[in-house]
mmCIF file of C-alpha atoms in Angstrom:
data_model
loop_
_atom_site.group_PDB
_atom_site.id
_atom_site.type_symbol
_atom_site.label_atom_id
_atom_site.label_comp_id
_atom_site.label_asym_id
_atom_site.label_seq_id
_atom_site.Cartn_x
_atom_site.Cartn_y
_atom_site.Cartn_z
ATOM 1 C CA MET A 1 95.341 108.291 154.941
ATOM 2 C CA ALA A 2 98.054 107.239 157.281
ATOM 3 C CA ASN A 3 98.176 103.857 155.549
ATOM 4 C CA GLU A 4 99.416 105.277 152.245
ATOM 5 C CA LYS A 5 102.669 103.679 151.206
ATOM 6 C CA LYS A 6 105.351 105.298 149.198
ATOM 7 C CA LYS A 7 105.520 103.554 145.839
ATOM 8 C CA SER A 8 108.940 102.285 144.859
ATOM 9 C CA TRP A 9 110.159 101.437 141.376
ATOM 10 C CA ARG A 10 109.505 97.749 142.153
ATOM 11 C CA ASP A 11 105.811 98.477 142.513
ATOM 12 C CA LEU A 12 105.696 100.323 139.180
ATOM 13 C CA PHE A 13 107.279 97.559 137.027
ATOM 14 C CA ASN A 14 106.736 93.834 137.170
ATOM 15 C CA LEU A 15 109.176 91.225 135.829
ATOM 16 C CA PHE A 16 107.496 91.091 132.391
ATOM 17 C CA ASP A 17 107.849 94.871 131.936
ATOM 18 C CA VAL A 18 111.552 94.739 132.775
ATOM 19 C CA VAL A 19 112.165 91.921 130.269
ATOM 20 C CA VAL A 20 110.315 93.793 127.510
ATOM 21 C CA ILE A 21 112.301 96.984 128.169
ATOM 22 C CA LEU A 22 115.612 95.068 128.085
ATOM 23 C CA VAL A 23 114.696 93.370 124.786
ATOM 24 C CA ILE A 24 113.801 96.734 123.212
ATOM 25 C CA ILE A 25 117.099 98.248 124.361
ATOM 26 C CA ALA A 26 119.035 95.243 122.988
ATOM 27 C CA LEU A 27 117.270 95.468 119.595
ATOM 28 C CA GLY A 28 117.971 99.186 119.422
ATOM 29 C CA ALA A 29 121.668 98.597 120.113
ATOM 30 C CA VAL A 30 121.868 95.911 117.417
ATOM 31 C CA LEU A 31 120.181 98.186 114.874
ATOM 32 C CA VAL A 32 122.530 101.059 115.653
ATOM 33 C CA LEU A 33 125.603 98.857 115.348
ATOM 34 C CA PHE A 34 124.680 97.109 112.106
ATOM 35 C CA SER A 35 122.639 99.723 110.247
ATOM 36 C CA GLY A 36 125.666 101.474 108.775
ATOM 37 C CA ARG A 37 127.448 98.386 107.470
ATOM 38 C CA GLY A 38 127.490 98.021 103.684
ATOM 39 C CA ASN A 39 125.829 101.391 103.142
ATOM 40 C CA LYS A 40 128.874 103.606 103.404
ATOM 41 C CA GLY A 41 129.835 104.799 99.969
ATOM 42 C CA GLU A 42 132.794 106.391 98.346
ATOM 43 C CA SER A 43 132.580 109.807 96.760
ATOM 44 C CA SER A 44 133.615 109.955 93.132
ATOM 45 C CA THR A 45 132.792 111.539 89.817
ATOM 46 C CA VAL A 46 130.410 109.747 87.475
ATOM 47 C CA ARG A 47 129.626 110.350 83.810
ATOM 48 C CA TYR A 48 126.391 108.932 82.537
ATOM 49 C CA THR A 49 124.702 109.066 79.153
ATOM 50 C CA VAL A 50 121.012 109.861 78.830
ATOM 51 C CA GLU A 51 119.018 109.680 75.607
ATOM 52 C CA PHE A 52 116.300 112.330 75.607
ATOM 53 C CA THR A 53 113.716 111.392 72.990
ATOM 54 C CA ASN A 54 110.726 113.024 71.281
ATOM 55 C CA MET A 55 112.037 116.569 71.684
ATOM 56 C CA GLN A 56 110.752 119.342 69.467
ATOM 57 C CA ASN A 57 113.384 120.560 66.997
ATOM 58 C CA ASN A 58 113.807 123.943 68.640
ATOM 59 C CA THR A 59 114.036 122.406 72.162
ATOM 60 C CA ALA A 60 116.858 119.988 71.405
ATOM 61 C CA SER A 61 119.082 122.823 70.204
ATOM 62 C CA LEU A 62 118.749 124.575 73.595
ATOM 63 C CA ILE A 63 120.839 121.926 75.390
ATOM 64 C CA GLN A 64 124.376 123.280 75.659
ATOM 65 C CA GLU A 65 127.618 122.051 77.217
ATOM 66 C CA GLY A 66 127.962 123.362 80.763
ATOM 67 C CA ASP A 67 124.197 123.453 81.481
ATOM 68 C CA SER A 68 123.233 122.383 84.998
ATOM 69 C CA LEU A 69 120.400 119.861 84.992
ATOM 70 C CA VAL A 70 117.979 119.228 87.867
ATOM 71 C CA ASP A 71 115.238 116.652 88.355
ATOM 72 C CA ARG A 72 111.854 118.108 87.342
ATOM 73 C CA VAL A 73 109.958 116.639 90.302
ATOM 74 C CA LYS A 74 112.216 116.488 93.348
ATOM 75 C CA LYS A 75 114.726 119.128 92.213
ATOM 76 C CA PHE A 76 117.783 116.899 92.758
ATOM 77 C CA ASP A 77 120.944 118.125 91.073
ATOM 78 C CA LEU A 78 121.684 115.780 88.153
ATOM 79 C CA GLY A 79 125.029 117.288 87.147
ATOM 80 C CA LYS A 80 126.492 119.308 84.286
ATOM 81 C CA VAL A 81 126.204 118.590 80.577
ATOM 82 C CA VAL A 82 129.563 117.509 79.143
ATOM 83 C CA SER A 83 128.547 116.778 75.552
ATOM 84 C CA VAL A 84 125.431 116.768 73.379
ATOM 85 C CA GLU A 85 124.617 114.962 70.143
ATOM 86 C CA VAL A 86 121.357 115.884 68.456
ATOM 87 C CA GLY A 87 119.867 113.690 65.771
ATOM 88 C CA ALA A 88 116.554 112.881 64.176
ATOM 89 C CA THR A 89 114.066 110.727 66.068
ATOM 90 C CA VAL A 90 113.721 107.356 64.373
ATOM 91 C CA ARG A 91 110.605 105.303 65.051
ATOM 92 C CA GLN A 92 109.764 101.709 64.280
ATOM 93 C CA LEU A 93 106.556 101.369 62.266
ATOM 94 C CA GLN A 94 104.703 98.255 61.308
ATOM 95 C CA ASP A 95 104.766 97.643 57.561
ATOM 96 C CA PHE A 96 101.404 96.132 56.647
ATOM 97 C CA GLU A 97 102.183 95.751 52.932
ATOM 98 C CA GLU A 98 105.458 93.828 53.191
ATOM 99 C CA GLY A 99 105.161 92.619 56.790
ATOM 100 C CA GLY A 100 107.606 93.263 59.575
ATOM 101 C CA THR A 101 108.731 96.706 60.656
ATOM 102 C CA ARG A 102 110.516 99.606 59.060
ATOM 103 C CA GLU A 103 112.186 102.745 60.341
ATOM 104 C CA ALA A 104 110.666 106.161 59.825
ATOM 105 C CA VAL A 105 112.249 109.523 60.606
ATOM 106 C CA ALA A 106 110.012 111.985 62.500
ATOM 107 C CA SER A 107 110.365 115.364 60.810
ATOM 108 C CA THR A 108 109.432 117.511 63.837
ATOM 109 C CA LEU A 109 111.077 115.489 66.624
ATOM 110 C CA GLN A 110 114.706 115.058 67.610
ATOM 111 C CA THR A 111 116.691 112.857 69.964
ATOM 112 C CA ALA A 112 119.464 114.303 72.118
ATOM 113 C CA THR A 113 122.133 112.000 73.500
ATOM 114 C CA VAL A 114 123.610 113.852 76.475
ATOM 115 C CA VAL A 115 126.647 112.969 78.587
ATOM 116 C CA ILE A 116 126.280 114.327 82.136
ATOM 117 C CA GLU A 117 129.026 114.577 84.747
ATOM 118 C CA ALA A 118 128.176 114.690 88.458
ATOM 119 C CA SER A 119 129.644 114.013 91.851
ATOM 120 C CA ALA A 120 128.260 110.785 93.242
ATOM 121 C CA THR A 121 128.316 108.473 96.211
ATOM 122 C CA GLU A 122 128.657 104.820 95.309
ATOM 123 C CA THR A 123 127.391 102.057 97.576
ATOM 124 C CA GLU A 124 127.339 98.331 96.924
ATOM 125 C CA GLN A 125 123.847 98.557 95.440
ATOM 126 C CA ASP A 126 123.380 102.096 94.100
ATOM 127 C CA ILE A 127 124.976 105.175 92.643
ATOM 128 C CA LEU A 128 123.560 108.307 94.263
ATOM 129 C CA VAL A 129 124.131 111.435 92.202
ATOM 130 C CA SER A 130 124.561 114.696 94.112
ATOM 131 C CA GLY A 131 122.968 113.681 97.348
ATOM 132 C CA GLY A 132 120.052 111.488 96.491
ATOM 133 C CA TYR A 133 119.117 110.766 92.873
ATOM 134 C CA ILE A 134 119.672 107.054 92.172
ATOM 135 C CA ILE A 135 120.915 106.258 88.672
ATOM 136 C CA LYS A 136 121.057 102.853 87.050
ATOM 137 C CA ILE A 137 121.078 101.824 83.418
ATOM 138 C CA GLY A 138 117.484 101.996 82.261
ATOM 139 C CA THR A 139 116.430 104.595 84.841
ATOM 140 C CA GLN A 140 113.890 107.110 83.528
ATOM 141 C CA VAL A 141 115.222 110.667 83.944
ATOM 142 C CA SER A 142 113.087 113.804 83.781
ATOM 143 C CA ALA A 143 115.423 116.766 83.607
ATOM 144 C CA LYS A 144 115.059 120.521 83.555
ATOM 145 C CA GLY A 145 117.677 122.875 82.193
ATOM 146 C CA PRO A 146 117.798 126.594 81.479
ATOM 147 C CA GLY A 147 114.727 127.155 79.283
ATOM 148 C CA TYR A 148 113.851 123.531 78.532
ATOM 149 C CA PHE A 149 112.822 120.215 80.030
ATOM 150 C CA CYS A 150 113.100 116.696 78.666
ATOM 151 C CA SER A 151 112.795 113.065 79.628
ATOM 152 C CA GLY A 152 114.765 110.021 78.645
ATOM 153 C CA VAL A 153 116.572 106.879 79.735
ATOM 154 C CA VAL A 154 120.075 106.293 81.156
ATOM 155 C CA LEU A 155 122.027 104.334 78.526
ATOM 156 C CA ALA A 156 125.505 104.074 80.071
ATOM 157 C CA ILE A 157 127.392 104.872 83.263
ATOM 158 C CA GLU A 158 131.130 105.542 83.410
ATOM 159 C CA ARG A 159 132.754 105.643 86.836
ATOM 160 C CA SER A 160 135.892 107.673 87.431
ATOM 161 C CA ASP A 161 137.651 104.783 89.193
ATOM 162 C CA ALA A 162 136.880 102.239 86.443
ATOM 163 C CA GLN A 163 140.023 100.646 85.129
#
């Protein structure tokens, strides 16, 4: 028992361990320095148009200016309704007698074209509405308002700083 040595830090780590630890620290420093570049966005106001389709006649009339919309799944704030246009749902049907397609109006369904205004953060790649919901033209939106829910597609985006 008298031969027990005190272990120093040199006995705990060999040269390979020290090199691995230094490489990990260097990679961590590089990630911290460069992770924020290109991702910082500017806050602005965005207006985007969503076409909500296949809505029952009585549901489409519930959408009003000033309604706050949220995502049905993740509960992200989508913004406030600025304007609403309600029209009949028009479908394309195949015409077997004459060939081609023809338009048919659905008597019990309506389409609501809704302009929504929200605060957003714009990066080089994305527009994040109210802290997390990414909008792009063609994005499927499932929204919930006071007493109704609907789903549709983003048709247009208008940025406040667009010239």
